[in-house]
Short mmCIF file of C-alpha atoms in Angstrom, two decimals:
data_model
loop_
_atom_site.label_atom_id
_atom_site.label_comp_id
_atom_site.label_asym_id
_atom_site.label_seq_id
_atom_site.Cartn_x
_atom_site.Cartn_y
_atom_site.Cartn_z
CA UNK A 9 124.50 154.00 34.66
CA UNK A 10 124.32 156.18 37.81
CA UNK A 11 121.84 153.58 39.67
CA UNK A 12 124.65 150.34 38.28
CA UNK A 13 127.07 152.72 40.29
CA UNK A 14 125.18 152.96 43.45
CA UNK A 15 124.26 149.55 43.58
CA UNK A 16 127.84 148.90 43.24
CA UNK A 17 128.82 151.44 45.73
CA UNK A 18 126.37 150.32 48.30
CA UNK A 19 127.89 146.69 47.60
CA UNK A 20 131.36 147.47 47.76
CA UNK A 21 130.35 149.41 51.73
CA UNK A 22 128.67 146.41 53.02
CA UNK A 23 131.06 143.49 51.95
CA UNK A 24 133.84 145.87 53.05
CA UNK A 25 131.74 145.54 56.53
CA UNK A 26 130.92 142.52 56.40
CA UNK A 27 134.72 141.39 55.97
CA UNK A 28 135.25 143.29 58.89
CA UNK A 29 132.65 142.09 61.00
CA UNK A 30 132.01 138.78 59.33
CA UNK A 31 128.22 139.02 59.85
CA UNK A 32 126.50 137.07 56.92
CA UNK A 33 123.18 138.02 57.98
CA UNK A 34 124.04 141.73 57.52
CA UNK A 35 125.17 140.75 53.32
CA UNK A 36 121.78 138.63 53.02
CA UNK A 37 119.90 141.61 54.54
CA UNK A 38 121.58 143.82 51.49
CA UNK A 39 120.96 141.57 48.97
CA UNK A 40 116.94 141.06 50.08
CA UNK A 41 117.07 144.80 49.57
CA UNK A 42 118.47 144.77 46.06
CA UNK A 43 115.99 142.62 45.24
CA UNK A 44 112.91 144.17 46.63
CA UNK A 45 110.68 146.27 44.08
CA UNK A 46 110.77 149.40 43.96
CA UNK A 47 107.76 151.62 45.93
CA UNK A 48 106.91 155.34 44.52
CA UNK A 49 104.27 157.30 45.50
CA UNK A 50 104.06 161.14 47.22
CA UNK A 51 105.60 161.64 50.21
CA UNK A 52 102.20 162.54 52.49
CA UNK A 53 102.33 165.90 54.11
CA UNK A 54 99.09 166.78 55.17
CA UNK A 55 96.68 165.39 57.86
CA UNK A 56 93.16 165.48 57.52
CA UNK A 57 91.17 166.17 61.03
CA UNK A 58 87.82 164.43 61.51
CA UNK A 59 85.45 162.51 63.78
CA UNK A 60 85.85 159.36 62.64
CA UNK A 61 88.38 157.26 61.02
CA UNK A 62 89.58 157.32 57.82
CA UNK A 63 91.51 153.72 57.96
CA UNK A 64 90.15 150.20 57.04
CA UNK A 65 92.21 149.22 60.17
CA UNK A 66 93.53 151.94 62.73
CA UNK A 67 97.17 152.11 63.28
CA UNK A 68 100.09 150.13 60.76
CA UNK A 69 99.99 146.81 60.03
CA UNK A 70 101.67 144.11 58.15
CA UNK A 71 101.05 143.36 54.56
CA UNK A 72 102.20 142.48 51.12
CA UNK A 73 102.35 144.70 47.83
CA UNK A 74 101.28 143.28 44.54
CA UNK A 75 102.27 145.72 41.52
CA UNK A 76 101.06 145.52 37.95
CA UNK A 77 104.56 144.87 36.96
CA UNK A 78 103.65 141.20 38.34
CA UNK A 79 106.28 141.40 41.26
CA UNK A 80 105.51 141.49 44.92
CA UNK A 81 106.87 143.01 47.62
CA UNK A 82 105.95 141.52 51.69
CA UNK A 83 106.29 142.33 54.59
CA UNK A 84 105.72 146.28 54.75
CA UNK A 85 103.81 148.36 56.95
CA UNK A 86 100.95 149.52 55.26
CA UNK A 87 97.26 151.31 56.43
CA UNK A 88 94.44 151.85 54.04
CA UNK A 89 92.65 154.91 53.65
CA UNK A 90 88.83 154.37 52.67
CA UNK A 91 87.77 157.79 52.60
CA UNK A 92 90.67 158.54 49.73
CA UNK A 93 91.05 155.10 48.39
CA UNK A 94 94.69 155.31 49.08
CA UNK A 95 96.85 152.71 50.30
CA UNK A 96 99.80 154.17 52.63
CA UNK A 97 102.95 152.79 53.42
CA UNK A 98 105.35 153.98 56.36
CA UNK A 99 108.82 153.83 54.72
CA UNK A 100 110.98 152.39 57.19
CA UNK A 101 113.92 153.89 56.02
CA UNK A 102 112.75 157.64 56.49
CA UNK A 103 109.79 157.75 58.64
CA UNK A 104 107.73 159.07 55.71
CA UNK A 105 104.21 158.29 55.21
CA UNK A 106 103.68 157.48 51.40
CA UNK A 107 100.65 157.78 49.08
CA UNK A 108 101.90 154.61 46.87
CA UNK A 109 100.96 155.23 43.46
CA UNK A 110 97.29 153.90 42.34
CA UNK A 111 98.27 152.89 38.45
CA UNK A 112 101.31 150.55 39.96
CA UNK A 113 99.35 148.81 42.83
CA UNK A 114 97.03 145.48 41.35
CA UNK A 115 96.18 144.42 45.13
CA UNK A 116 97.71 144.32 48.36
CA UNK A 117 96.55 142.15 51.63
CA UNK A 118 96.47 143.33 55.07
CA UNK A 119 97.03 141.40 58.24
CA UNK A 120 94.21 141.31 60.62
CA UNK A 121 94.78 142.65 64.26
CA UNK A 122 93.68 140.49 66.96
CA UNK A 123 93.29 137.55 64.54
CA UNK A 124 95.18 135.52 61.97
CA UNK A 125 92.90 136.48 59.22
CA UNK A 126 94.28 138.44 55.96
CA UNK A 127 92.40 141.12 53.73
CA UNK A 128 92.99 141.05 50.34
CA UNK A 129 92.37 143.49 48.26
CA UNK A 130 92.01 143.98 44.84
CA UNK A 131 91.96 146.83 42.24
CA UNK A 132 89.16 146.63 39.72
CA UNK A 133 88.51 149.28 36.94
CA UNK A 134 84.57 148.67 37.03
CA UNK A 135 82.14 151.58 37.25
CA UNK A 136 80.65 150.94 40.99
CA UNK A 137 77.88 152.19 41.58
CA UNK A 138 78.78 155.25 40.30
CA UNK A 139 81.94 155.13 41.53
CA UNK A 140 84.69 156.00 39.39
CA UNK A 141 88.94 156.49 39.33
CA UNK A 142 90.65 156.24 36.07
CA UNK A 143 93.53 154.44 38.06
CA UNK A 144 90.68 151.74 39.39
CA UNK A 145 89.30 151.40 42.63
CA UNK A 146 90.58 149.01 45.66
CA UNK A 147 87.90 145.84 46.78
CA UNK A 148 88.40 143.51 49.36
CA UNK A 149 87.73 140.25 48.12
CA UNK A 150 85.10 138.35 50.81
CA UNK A 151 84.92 135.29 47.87
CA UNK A 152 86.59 134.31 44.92
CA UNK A 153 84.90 132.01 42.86
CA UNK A 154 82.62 131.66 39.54
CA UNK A 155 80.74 134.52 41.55
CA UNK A 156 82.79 136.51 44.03
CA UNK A 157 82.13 138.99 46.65
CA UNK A 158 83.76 142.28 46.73
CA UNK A 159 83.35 145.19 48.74
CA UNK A 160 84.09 148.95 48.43
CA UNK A 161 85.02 149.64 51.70
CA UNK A 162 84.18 153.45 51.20
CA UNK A 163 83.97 156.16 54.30
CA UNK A 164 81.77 159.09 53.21
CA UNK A 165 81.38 162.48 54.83
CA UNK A 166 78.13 162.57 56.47
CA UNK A 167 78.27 165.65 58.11
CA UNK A 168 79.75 167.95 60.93
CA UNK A 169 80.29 167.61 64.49
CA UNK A 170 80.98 170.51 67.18
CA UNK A 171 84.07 169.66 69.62
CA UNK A 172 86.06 171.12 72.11
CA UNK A 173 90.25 171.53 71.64
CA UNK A 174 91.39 173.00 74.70
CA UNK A 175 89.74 176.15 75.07
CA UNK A 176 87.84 176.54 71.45
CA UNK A 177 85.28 175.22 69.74
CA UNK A 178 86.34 173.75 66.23
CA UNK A 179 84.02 172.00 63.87
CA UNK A 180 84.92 168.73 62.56
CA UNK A 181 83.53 166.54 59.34
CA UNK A 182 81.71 163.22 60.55
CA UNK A 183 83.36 159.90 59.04
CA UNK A 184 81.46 157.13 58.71
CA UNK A 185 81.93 153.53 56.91
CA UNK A 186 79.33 152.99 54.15
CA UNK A 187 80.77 149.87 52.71
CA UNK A 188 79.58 149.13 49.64
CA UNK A 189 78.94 144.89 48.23
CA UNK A 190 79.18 144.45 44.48
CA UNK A 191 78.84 140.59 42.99
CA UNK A 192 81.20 139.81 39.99
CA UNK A 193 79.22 137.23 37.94
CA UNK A 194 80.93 135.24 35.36
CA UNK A 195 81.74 137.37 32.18
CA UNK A 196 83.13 139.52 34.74
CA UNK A 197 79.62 141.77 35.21
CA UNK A 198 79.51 143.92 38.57
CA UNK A 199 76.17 144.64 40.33
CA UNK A 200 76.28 146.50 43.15
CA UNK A 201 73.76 145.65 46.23
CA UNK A 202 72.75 148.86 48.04
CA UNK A 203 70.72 147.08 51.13
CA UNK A 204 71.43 143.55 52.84
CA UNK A 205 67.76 142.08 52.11
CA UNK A 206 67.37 138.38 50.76
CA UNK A 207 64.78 140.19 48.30
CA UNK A 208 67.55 142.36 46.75
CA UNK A 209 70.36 139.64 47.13
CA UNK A 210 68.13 137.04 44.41
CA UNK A 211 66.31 139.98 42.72
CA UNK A 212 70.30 140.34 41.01
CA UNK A 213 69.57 136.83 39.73
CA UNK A 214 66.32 136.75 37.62
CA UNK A 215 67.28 133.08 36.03
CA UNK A 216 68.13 131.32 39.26
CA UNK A 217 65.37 133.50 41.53
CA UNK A 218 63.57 130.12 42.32
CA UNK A 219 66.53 127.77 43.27
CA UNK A 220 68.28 130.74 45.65
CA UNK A 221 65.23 131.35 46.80
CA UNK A 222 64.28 128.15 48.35
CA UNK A 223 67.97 127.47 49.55
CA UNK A 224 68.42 130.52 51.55
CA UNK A 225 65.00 129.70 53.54
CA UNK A 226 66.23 126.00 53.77
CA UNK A 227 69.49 127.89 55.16
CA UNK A 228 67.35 130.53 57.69
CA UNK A 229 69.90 132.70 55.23
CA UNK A 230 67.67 136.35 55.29
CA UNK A 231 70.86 138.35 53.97
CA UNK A 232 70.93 140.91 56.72
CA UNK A 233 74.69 141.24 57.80
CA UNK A 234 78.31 140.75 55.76
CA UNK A 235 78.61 137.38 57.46
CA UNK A 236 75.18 136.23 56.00
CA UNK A 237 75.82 138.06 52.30
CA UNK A 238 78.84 135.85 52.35
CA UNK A 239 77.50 132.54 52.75
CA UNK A 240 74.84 133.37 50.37
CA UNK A 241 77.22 133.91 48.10
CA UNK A 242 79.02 130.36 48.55
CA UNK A 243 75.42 128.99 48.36
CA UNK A 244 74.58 130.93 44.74
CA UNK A 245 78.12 129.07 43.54
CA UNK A 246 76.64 125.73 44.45
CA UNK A 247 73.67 126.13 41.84
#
C-alpha cells in the first residue's frame, strides 16, 4: 500500500508539472520509469587496488539487463567485474556503484567500445572446470547453436608487484585475464578446453575425431587463438 501511494504521489508531482509546463516528454519520461524493473543489489563501498584490471571492459558502458523474472531492463550503464564475477551498475539516480544481485540476473549484454559489436552474456549453473557459485556463473556467449561457445572470462591473482605511490613503496596483487572456453554440446554437457590446440579442440569429440579432423586442415584451422576456436566451432555445427 505504501509503494501504490508513492507511485501515486510521484504521479500526482509530475502531471501537476507537466500542466504547468506542458512538456509531454517530461510525463513519458515518468511513465518509462514506472515501468522499468526494478534493480537491487549492495550499494559498493570498497575499492580493490591492483596491477591490472579487474573489468571485462574498462570504464561504463551501455547495456541491457535480463532478470530471471523474464523482464528486461536497457539502456543502463553497466561494467563487469571478472575477477569477482560481478556485474556493476552505476545508478544514475545516486551516483552509487551497485553489486546487482547474482540470483536475479539470467544475462546481460554489453556494448563494445570502439565498435558496434555487443557481448552477451549468460549465467549458467554448470560446474566449470572447477568453478563453482551457487548463484551460477556469468559466460559470454562467442556461438549459439546445437554446440555453442562460451567463455569464463575469469581474472586470477597471479601474484605481486612492487610500486611506487608518491614517496612509499606499496605492494600490489598482479591481475591477469585467464579466460577460460567451455563447449555446450547438445544435452546441454559442458567441457571445458584448458589450451587452444586443434589436438585438444577434436580430442572433446571422440565420435566425430575423423570428420573435424580433416576439415580443420582443409580450413588451415590449427585452433590457436579465440578467433580460430570460434570458427572451429561453426565448422563442428556443420557435421
Amino acid at each position: 500500500m505504501t509503494n501504490l501511494k508513492t507511485v501515486i504521489l510521484a504521479l500526482s508531482i509530475y502531471f501537476t508539472c507537466f500542466a504547468a509546463s506542458g512538456q509531454d516528454s517530461l510525463i513519458n519520461r515518468v511513465i518509462n520509469d514506472l515501468n522499468e524493473p526494478v534493480l537491487s543489489g549492495e550499494v559498493l563501498n570498497y575499492f580493490f587496488q591492483a596491477s591490472g584490471s579487474q573489468y571485462f571492459i574498462d570504464g561504463w558502458t551501455k547495456g541491457d539487463i535480463y532478470l530471471e523474472s523474464g523482464d528486461v531492463t536497457r539502456d543502463r550503464l553497466l561494467q563487469y567485474n571478472g575477477y569477482r564475477d560481478q556485474l556493476y551498475w552505476l545508478n544514475p539516480s545516486s551516483g552509487d556503484i551497485v553489486i546487482l544481485d547474482k540470483h536475479l540476473v539470467s544475462g546481460f549484454t554489453l556494448a563494445m567500445p570502439l565498435s558496434a559489436d555487443t557481448a552477451t552474456f549468460r549465467k549458467v549453473s554448470a560446474d566449470l572446470n572447477g568453478i563453482r557459485d551457487p548463484d551460477g556463473v556469468f559466460v559470454q556467449v562467442l556461438v549459439d547453436d546445437a554446440y555453442s561457445l562460451l567463455v569464463l572470462r575469469r581474472i586470477v591473482n597471479t601474484g605481486e608487484r612492487n610500486i611506487m605511490q608518491g614517496e612509499r613503496m606499496v605492494t600490489l596483487p598482479v591481475l591477469e585475464p585467464r579466460p577460460v572456453y567451455i563447449i555446450r554440446s547438445p544435452g546441454n554437457n559442458y567441457q571445458s578446453l584448458q589450451r587452444l590446440r586443434r589436438r585438444n579442440f577434436i580430442n572433446l569429440f571422440p565420435g566425430q575425431q575423423d570428420d573435424l579432423r580433416r576439415e580443420l586442415i582443409r580450413e588451415r584451422n590449427r585452433v590457436r587463438s579465440e578467433n580460430q576456436l570460434v570458427e572451429a566451432v561453426k565448422t563442428l555445427n556443420t557435421l
